[in-house]
Amino acid sequence: EGSKLIDDLLSDKLDGVWVDKEDRLYRNFNEATIFKYTYFIKKEKKYFVSDSEVDFDDDSNKIVNTMLSLMSDFEKRNINRRTKRGVLSKLKKGGSIGILGYGFKKDKKGEVVIDEKVKKGIIKCFRVFVEKDFETIREWMLYCQNVLGVRKSQQWFYHLYRSKRYNGVKEMNYDGKLYSIKLPKIIKDELYVK
Protein backbone atom coordinates (compact mmCIF):
# COMPACT_ATOMS: atom_id res chain seq x y z
CA GLU A 1 0.00 0.00 0.00
CA GLY A 2 2.92 2.35 0.71
CA SER A 3 4.35 1.76 -2.76
CA LYS A 4 0.92 2.34 -4.29
CA LEU A 5 0.63 5.63 -2.38
CA ILE A 6 4.02 6.79 -3.70
CA ASP A 7 3.06 5.78 -7.26
CA ASP A 8 -0.21 7.70 -6.94
CA LEU A 9 1.61 10.79 -5.67
CA LEU A 10 4.20 10.64 -8.46
CA SER A 11 1.59 10.09 -11.18
CA ASP A 12 -0.54 12.96 -9.84
CA LYS A 13 -3.49 10.68 -9.02
CA LEU A 14 -3.46 12.27 -5.55
CA ASP A 15 -3.38 15.94 -4.58
CA GLY A 16 -2.27 15.18 -1.05
CA VAL A 17 -2.22 12.82 1.90
CA TRP A 18 -3.88 12.84 5.30
CA VAL A 19 -2.36 10.90 8.22
CA ASP A 20 -3.65 10.42 11.73
CA LYS A 21 -0.18 10.83 13.28
CA GLU A 22 3.13 12.24 12.09
CA ASP A 23 4.98 8.91 12.03
CA ARG A 24 2.54 6.96 9.82
CA LEU A 25 4.43 7.40 6.53
CA TYR A 26 8.07 6.70 7.41
CA ARG A 27 10.34 4.96 9.88
CA ASN A 28 12.84 7.59 11.02
CA PHE A 29 13.69 11.31 10.93
CA ASN A 30 15.96 11.14 7.86
CA GLU A 31 13.33 9.19 5.95
CA ALA A 32 10.70 11.75 7.00
CA THR A 33 12.76 14.65 5.65
CA ILE A 34 13.41 12.97 2.30
CA PHE A 35 9.81 11.75 2.05
CA LYS A 36 8.31 15.19 2.69
CA TYR A 37 10.67 16.95 0.30
CA THR A 38 10.34 14.38 -2.50
CA TYR A 39 6.60 13.77 -2.40
CA PHE A 40 5.10 16.95 -0.94
CA ILE A 41 7.32 20.02 -1.27
CA LYS A 42 8.86 19.23 -4.67
CA LYS A 43 5.57 17.90 -6.15
CA GLU A 44 3.50 20.65 -4.44
CA LYS A 45 1.14 18.18 -2.76
CA LYS A 46 -0.89 18.80 0.39
CA TYR A 47 0.00 17.06 3.64
CA PHE A 48 -2.46 16.87 6.54
CA VAL A 49 -1.59 15.62 10.01
CA SER A 50 -4.53 14.98 12.33
CA ASP A 51 -6.91 17.88 11.73
CA SER A 52 -4.60 20.46 10.13
CA GLU A 53 -2.69 20.99 6.90
CA VAL A 54 1.09 21.32 7.07
CA ASP A 55 2.22 24.50 5.35
CA PHE A 56 5.82 23.84 4.25
CA ASP A 57 6.32 27.54 3.38
CA ASP A 58 5.57 28.71 6.94
CA ASP A 59 8.78 28.69 9.03
CA SER A 60 6.95 28.15 12.35
CA ASN A 61 5.11 25.22 10.78
CA LYS A 62 8.43 23.79 9.54
CA ILE A 63 9.81 23.92 13.08
CA VAL A 64 6.75 22.24 14.57
CA ASN A 65 6.70 19.59 11.83
CA THR A 66 10.42 18.92 12.27
CA MET A 67 9.99 18.58 16.05
CA LEU A 68 7.06 16.18 15.57
CA SER A 69 9.17 14.08 13.21
CA LEU A 70 12.03 14.01 15.72
CA MET A 71 9.69 13.11 18.57
CA SER A 72 8.12 10.31 16.55
CA ASP A 73 11.57 8.93 15.74
CA PHE A 74 12.63 9.20 19.39
CA GLU A 75 9.47 7.44 20.63
CA LYS A 76 9.86 4.63 18.07
CA ARG A 77 13.43 4.05 19.25
CA ASN A 78 12.32 4.04 22.90
CA ILE A 79 9.57 1.51 22.18
CA ASN A 80 12.09 -0.73 20.38
CA ARG A 81 14.55 -0.49 23.29
CA ARG A 82 11.89 -1.27 25.90
CA THR A 83 10.55 -4.19 23.86
CA LYS A 84 14.03 -5.63 23.35
CA ARG A 85 14.85 -5.23 27.05
CA GLY A 86 11.60 -7.02 28.00
CA VAL A 87 12.19 -9.87 25.56
CA LEU A 88 15.80 -10.35 26.73
CA SER A 89 14.74 -10.28 30.38
CA LYS A 90 12.11 -12.95 29.76
CA LEU A 91 14.52 -15.13 27.75
CA LYS A 92 17.26 -14.87 30.42
CA LYS A 93 14.74 -16.05 33.03
CA GLY A 94 13.88 -19.03 30.81
CA GLY A 95 10.48 -17.71 29.77
CA SER A 96 8.98 -18.56 26.43
CA ILE A 97 8.04 -15.96 23.84
CA GLY A 98 6.39 -16.41 20.49
CA ILE A 99 4.57 -19.48 19.30
CA LEU A 100 4.84 -22.46 21.62
CA GLY A 101 4.30 -25.03 18.93
CA TYR A 102 1.86 -27.81 18.31
CA GLY A 103 1.20 -29.87 21.43
CA PHE A 104 1.69 -27.07 23.97
CA LYS A 105 -0.54 -24.42 25.47
CA LYS A 106 -0.61 -22.05 28.41
CA ASP A 107 -2.71 -22.71 31.47
CA LYS A 108 -4.69 -20.10 33.41
CA LYS A 109 -1.52 -19.04 35.28
CA GLY A 110 0.36 -18.49 32.01
CA GLU A 111 2.55 -21.57 32.50
CA VAL A 112 3.44 -23.73 29.50
CA VAL A 113 1.77 -27.14 29.73
CA ILE A 114 1.32 -30.12 27.44
CA ASP A 115 -1.89 -30.20 25.42
CA GLU A 116 -3.09 -33.61 26.55
CA LYS A 117 -5.51 -33.86 23.60
CA VAL A 118 -2.63 -34.17 21.12
CA LYS A 119 0.13 -35.69 23.28
CA LYS A 120 -0.73 -39.34 22.50
CA GLY A 121 -0.88 -38.59 18.76
CA ILE A 122 2.56 -36.98 18.77
CA ILE A 123 4.01 -39.96 20.66
CA LYS A 124 2.38 -42.37 18.15
CA CYS A 125 3.91 -40.46 15.23
CA PHE A 126 7.36 -40.59 16.82
CA ARG A 127 7.06 -44.32 17.55
CA VAL A 128 5.88 -45.17 14.04
CA PHE A 129 8.75 -43.14 12.61
CA VAL A 130 11.35 -44.85 14.83
CA GLU A 131 9.95 -48.31 14.20
CA LYS A 132 9.84 -47.63 10.43
CA ASP A 133 6.27 -48.91 10.13
CA PHE A 134 5.87 -47.23 6.74
CA GLU A 135 7.20 -47.59 3.20
CA THR A 136 7.83 -43.91 2.45
CA ILE A 137 8.04 -40.64 4.35
CA ARG A 138 4.84 -39.62 2.58
CA GLU A 139 3.03 -42.63 4.07
CA TRP A 140 4.28 -41.63 7.51
CA MET A 141 3.03 -38.07 6.97
CA LEU A 142 -0.41 -39.34 5.87
CA TYR A 143 -0.51 -41.57 8.94
CA CYS A 144 0.33 -38.60 11.17
CA GLN A 145 -2.26 -36.43 9.46
CA ASN A 146 -4.91 -38.99 10.37
CA VAL A 147 -3.63 -39.56 13.91
CA LEU A 148 -3.27 -35.86 14.70
CA GLY A 149 -6.24 -34.71 12.67
CA VAL A 150 -4.26 -31.94 10.95
CA ARG A 151 -3.58 -31.11 7.33
CA LYS A 152 -0.10 -29.62 7.21
CA SER A 153 2.81 -29.29 4.77
CA GLN A 154 5.67 -31.77 4.45
CA GLN A 155 7.94 -29.22 6.15
CA TRP A 156 5.64 -29.18 9.18
CA PHE A 157 5.97 -32.96 9.57
CA TYR A 158 9.74 -32.89 9.13
CA HIS A 159 9.80 -30.29 11.91
CA LEU A 160 7.55 -32.51 14.04
CA TYR A 161 10.10 -35.27 14.38
CA ARG A 162 13.19 -33.04 14.36
CA SER A 163 12.02 -30.49 16.90
CA LYS A 164 13.67 -30.50 20.32
CA ARG A 165 10.48 -28.95 21.74
CA TYR A 166 8.91 -32.36 22.17
CA ASN A 167 11.94 -33.44 24.20
CA GLY A 168 11.64 -30.40 26.49
CA VAL A 169 13.74 -27.66 24.83
CA LYS A 170 12.61 -24.74 22.70
CA GLU A 171 15.59 -23.09 21.03
CA MET A 172 15.27 -19.48 20.04
CA ASN A 173 17.74 -17.20 18.31
CA TYR A 174 17.30 -13.59 19.43
CA ASP A 175 19.64 -10.69 18.88
CA GLY A 176 22.44 -12.99 17.69
CA LYS A 177 22.31 -15.29 20.71
CA LEU A 178 20.77 -18.75 21.04
CA TYR A 179 18.49 -19.26 24.04
CA SER A 180 17.22 -22.61 25.32
CA ILE A 181 13.85 -22.54 27.02
CA LYS A 182 12.67 -25.52 29.05
CA LEU A 183 9.33 -27.02 28.15
CA PRO A 184 7.52 -30.03 29.55
CA LYS A 185 8.58 -33.23 27.73
CA ILE A 186 6.11 -34.94 25.45
CA ILE A 187 8.69 -37.38 24.07
CA LYS A 188 10.89 -39.09 26.67
CA ASP A 189 14.67 -39.16 26.14
CA GLU A 190 14.89 -42.81 25.06
CA LEU A 191 12.37 -42.43 22.23
CA TYR A 192 13.68 -39.02 21.20
CA VAL A 193 17.30 -40.26 20.91
CA LYS A 194 16.16 -43.18 18.73
Tab-separated table of C-alpha atoms in Angstrom:
chain	number	residue	atom	x	y	z
A	1	GLU	CA	0.000	0.000	0.000
A	2	GLY	CA	2.925	2.350	0.711
A	3	SER	CA	4.346	1.764	-2.761
A	4	LYS	CA	0.917	2.340	-4.290
A	5	LEU	CA	0.628	5.626	-2.379
A	6	ILE	CA	4.018	6.792	-3.702
A	7	ASP	CA	3.062	5.777	-7.260
A	8	ASP	CA	-0.207	7.696	-6.943
A	9	LEU	CA	1.613	10.793	-5.673
A	10	LEU	CA	4.203	10.644	-8.465
A	11	SER	CA	1.590	10.088	-11.182
A	12	ASP	CA	-0.537	12.956	-9.838
A	13	LYS	CA	-3.494	10.681	-9.021
A	14	LEU	CA	-3.459	12.275	-5.552
A	15	ASP	CA	-3.382	15.942	-4.575
A	16	GLY	CA	-2.274	15.178	-1.049
A	17	VAL	CA	-2.218	12.816	1.898
A	18	TRP	CA	-3.878	12.840	5.303
A	19	VAL	CA	-2.356	10.898	8.215
A	20	ASP	CA	-3.645	10.422	11.734
A	21	LYS	CA	-0.176	10.827	13.283
A	22	GLU	CA	3.127	12.242	12.087
A	23	ASP	CA	4.981	8.905	12.026
A	24	ARG	CA	2.536	6.961	9.822
A	25	LEU	CA	4.433	7.399	6.526
A	26	TYR	CA	8.069	6.699	7.413
A	27	ARG	CA	10.342	4.962	9.880
A	28	ASN	CA	12.844	7.594	11.016
A	29	PHE	CA	13.688	11.305	10.927
A	30	ASN	CA	15.965	11.137	7.856
A	31	GLU	CA	13.330	9.185	5.947
A	32	ALA	CA	10.702	11.754	7.002
A	33	THR	CA	12.756	14.648	5.651
A	34	ILE	CA	13.405	12.966	2.304
A	35	PHE	CA	9.808	11.751	2.050
A	36	LYS	CA	8.311	15.186	2.691
A	37	TYR	CA	10.674	16.953	0.303
A	38	THR	CA	10.342	14.380	-2.500
A	39	TYR	CA	6.605	13.768	-2.397
A	40	PHE	CA	5.097	16.953	-0.942
A	41	ILE	CA	7.316	20.018	-1.270
A	42	LYS	CA	8.858	19.234	-4.672
A	43	LYS	CA	5.569	17.905	-6.145
A	44	GLU	CA	3.505	20.650	-4.443
A	45	LYS	CA	1.142	18.182	-2.755
A	46	LYS	CA	-0.893	18.797	0.386
A	47	TYR	CA	-0.004	17.059	3.637
A	48	PHE	CA	-2.457	16.866	6.537
A	49	VAL	CA	-1.592	15.619	10.014
A	50	SER	CA	-4.529	14.983	12.330
A	51	ASP	CA	-6.909	17.884	11.735
A	52	SER	CA	-4.605	20.461	10.129
A	53	GLU	CA	-2.694	20.993	6.901
A	54	VAL	CA	1.093	21.317	7.071
A	55	ASP	CA	2.224	24.501	5.346
A	56	PHE	CA	5.819	23.843	4.253
A	57	ASP	CA	6.325	27.540	3.385
A	58	ASP	CA	5.568	28.705	6.941
A	59	ASP	CA	8.780	28.689	9.034
A	60	SER	CA	6.955	28.145	12.347
A	61	ASN	CA	5.107	25.216	10.780
A	62	LYS	CA	8.433	23.787	9.544
A	63	ILE	CA	9.815	23.923	13.084
A	64	VAL	CA	6.749	22.239	14.574
A	65	ASN	CA	6.700	19.593	11.835
A	66	THR	CA	10.423	18.916	12.273
A	67	MET	CA	9.989	18.581	16.047
A	68	LEU	CA	7.061	16.184	15.573
A	69	SER	CA	9.169	14.075	13.207
A	70	LEU	CA	12.035	14.005	15.719
A	71	MET	CA	9.691	13.114	18.572
A	72	SER	CA	8.118	10.305	16.551
A	73	ASP	CA	11.569	8.932	15.741
A	74	PHE	CA	12.635	9.197	19.392
A	75	GLU	CA	9.469	7.444	20.628
A	76	LYS	CA	9.857	4.627	18.072
A	77	ARG	CA	13.427	4.045	19.249
A	78	ASN	CA	12.316	4.040	22.897
A	79	ILE	CA	9.573	1.506	22.180
A	80	ASN	CA	12.085	-0.734	20.377
A	81	ARG	CA	14.552	-0.494	23.287
A	82	ARG	CA	11.888	-1.274	25.903
A	83	THR	CA	10.547	-4.190	23.859
A	84	LYS	CA	14.028	-5.629	23.347
A	85	ARG	CA	14.846	-5.227	27.051
A	86	GLY	CA	11.599	-7.016	27.996
A	87	VAL	CA	12.193	-9.875	25.562
A	88	LEU	CA	15.801	-10.346	26.728
A	89	SER	CA	14.735	-10.280	30.378
A	90	LYS	CA	12.112	-12.948	29.763
A	91	LEU	CA	14.523	-15.126	27.754
A	92	LYS	CA	17.259	-14.870	30.415
A	93	LYS	CA	14.744	-16.050	33.026
A	94	GLY	CA	13.883	-19.027	30.809
A	95	GLY	CA	10.484	-17.710	29.771
A	96	SER	CA	8.984	-18.559	26.428
A	97	ILE	CA	8.044	-15.963	23.837
A	98	GLY	CA	6.392	-16.406	20.486
A	99	ILE	CA	4.566	-19.479	19.302
A	100	LEU	CA	4.844	-22.459	21.620
A	101	GLY	CA	4.305	-25.030	18.928
A	102	TYR	CA	1.860	-27.808	18.312
A	103	GLY	CA	1.200	-29.873	21.434
A	104	PHE	CA	1.690	-27.073	23.967
A	105	LYS	CA	-0.540	-24.417	25.468
A	106	LYS	CA	-0.607	-22.048	28.413
A	107	ASP	CA	-2.712	-22.708	31.468
A	108	LYS	CA	-4.689	-20.102	33.413
A	109	LYS	CA	-1.519	-19.040	35.278
A	110	GLY	CA	0.356	-18.488	32.011
A	111	GLU	CA	2.554	-21.565	32.501
A	112	VAL	CA	3.442	-23.734	29.504
A	113	VAL	CA	1.766	-27.140	29.731
A	114	ILE	CA	1.317	-30.118	27.436
A	115	ASP	CA	-1.893	-30.201	25.418
A	116	GLU	CA	-3.088	-33.613	26.552
A	117	LYS	CA	-5.508	-33.859	23.602
A	118	VAL	CA	-2.633	-34.172	21.117
A	119	LYS	CA	0.131	-35.692	23.285
A	120	LYS	CA	-0.728	-39.341	22.502
A	121	GLY	CA	-0.877	-38.592	18.762
A	122	ILE	CA	2.565	-36.984	18.775
A	123	ILE	CA	4.011	-39.959	20.663
A	124	LYS	CA	2.379	-42.375	18.149
A	125	CYS	CA	3.908	-40.459	15.229
A	126	PHE	CA	7.362	-40.592	16.819
A	127	ARG	CA	7.059	-44.325	17.551
A	128	VAL	CA	5.876	-45.170	14.043
A	129	PHE	CA	8.748	-43.137	12.611
A	130	VAL	CA	11.355	-44.848	14.833
A	131	GLU	CA	9.946	-48.312	14.200
A	132	LYS	CA	9.841	-47.633	10.429
A	133	ASP	CA	6.267	-48.910	10.128
A	134	PHE	CA	5.868	-47.227	6.742
A	135	GLU	CA	7.198	-47.589	3.197
A	136	THR	CA	7.834	-43.912	2.451
A	137	ILE	CA	8.041	-40.637	4.354
A	138	ARG	CA	4.840	-39.622	2.577
A	139	GLU	CA	3.029	-42.635	4.068
A	140	TRP	CA	4.282	-41.627	7.505
A	141	MET	CA	3.025	-38.074	6.965
A	142	LEU	CA	-0.405	-39.335	5.867
A	143	TYR	CA	-0.513	-41.570	8.940
A	144	CYS	CA	0.335	-38.595	11.168
A	145	GLN	CA	-2.263	-36.427	9.456
A	146	ASN	CA	-4.912	-38.995	10.372
A	147	VAL	CA	-3.634	-39.563	13.911
A	148	LEU	CA	-3.267	-35.859	14.697
A	149	GLY	CA	-6.235	-34.714	12.671
A	150	VAL	CA	-4.257	-31.939	10.948
A	151	ARG	CA	-3.583	-31.105	7.333
A	152	LYS	CA	-0.102	-29.621	7.208
A	153	SER	CA	2.809	-29.291	4.769
A	154	GLN	CA	5.672	-31.772	4.446
A	155	GLN	CA	7.938	-29.224	6.146
A	156	TRP	CA	5.636	-29.185	9.177
A	157	PHE	CA	5.969	-32.956	9.573
A	158	TYR	CA	9.743	-32.886	9.134
A	159	HIS	CA	9.796	-30.289	11.915
A	160	LEU	CA	7.552	-32.507	14.044
A	161	TYR	CA	10.100	-35.271	14.384
A	162	ARG	CA	13.194	-33.043	14.360
A	163	SER	CA	12.015	-30.491	16.897
A	164	LYS	CA	13.668	-30.500	20.317
A	165	ARG	CA	10.477	-28.952	21.736
A	166	TYR	CA	8.913	-32.360	22.173
A	167	ASN	CA	11.942	-33.435	24.199
A	168	GLY	CA	11.635	-30.404	26.487
A	169	VAL	CA	13.738	-27.661	24.831
A	170	LYS	CA	12.612	-24.742	22.696
A	171	GLU	CA	15.589	-23.090	21.030
A	172	MET	CA	15.271	-19.476	20.040
A	173	ASN	CA	17.742	-17.200	18.315
A	174	TYR	CA	17.298	-13.592	19.435
A	175	ASP	CA	19.638	-10.685	18.878
A	176	GLY	CA	22.435	-12.986	17.689
A	177	LYS	CA	22.312	-15.291	20.711
A	178	LEU	CA	20.773	-18.753	21.045
A	179	TYR	CA	18.487	-19.258	24.043
A	180	SER	CA	17.216	-22.605	25.320
A	181	ILE	CA	13.852	-22.543	27.021
A	182	LYS	CA	12.675	-25.516	29.047
A	183	LEU	CA	9.327	-27.015	28.151
A	184	PRO	CA	7.520	-30.035	29.548
A	185	LYS	CA	8.579	-33.227	27.733
A	186	ILE	CA	6.107	-34.938	25.452
A	187	ILE	CA	8.693	-37.384	24.072
A	188	LYS	CA	10.893	-39.087	26.670
A	189	ASP	CA	14.671	-39.159	26.144
A	190	GLU	CA	14.886	-42.807	25.062
A	191	LEU	CA	12.366	-42.427	22.228
A	192	TYR	CA	13.677	-39.024	21.199
A	193	VAL	CA	17.295	-40.263	20.912
A	194	LYS	CA	16.159	-43.184	18.728
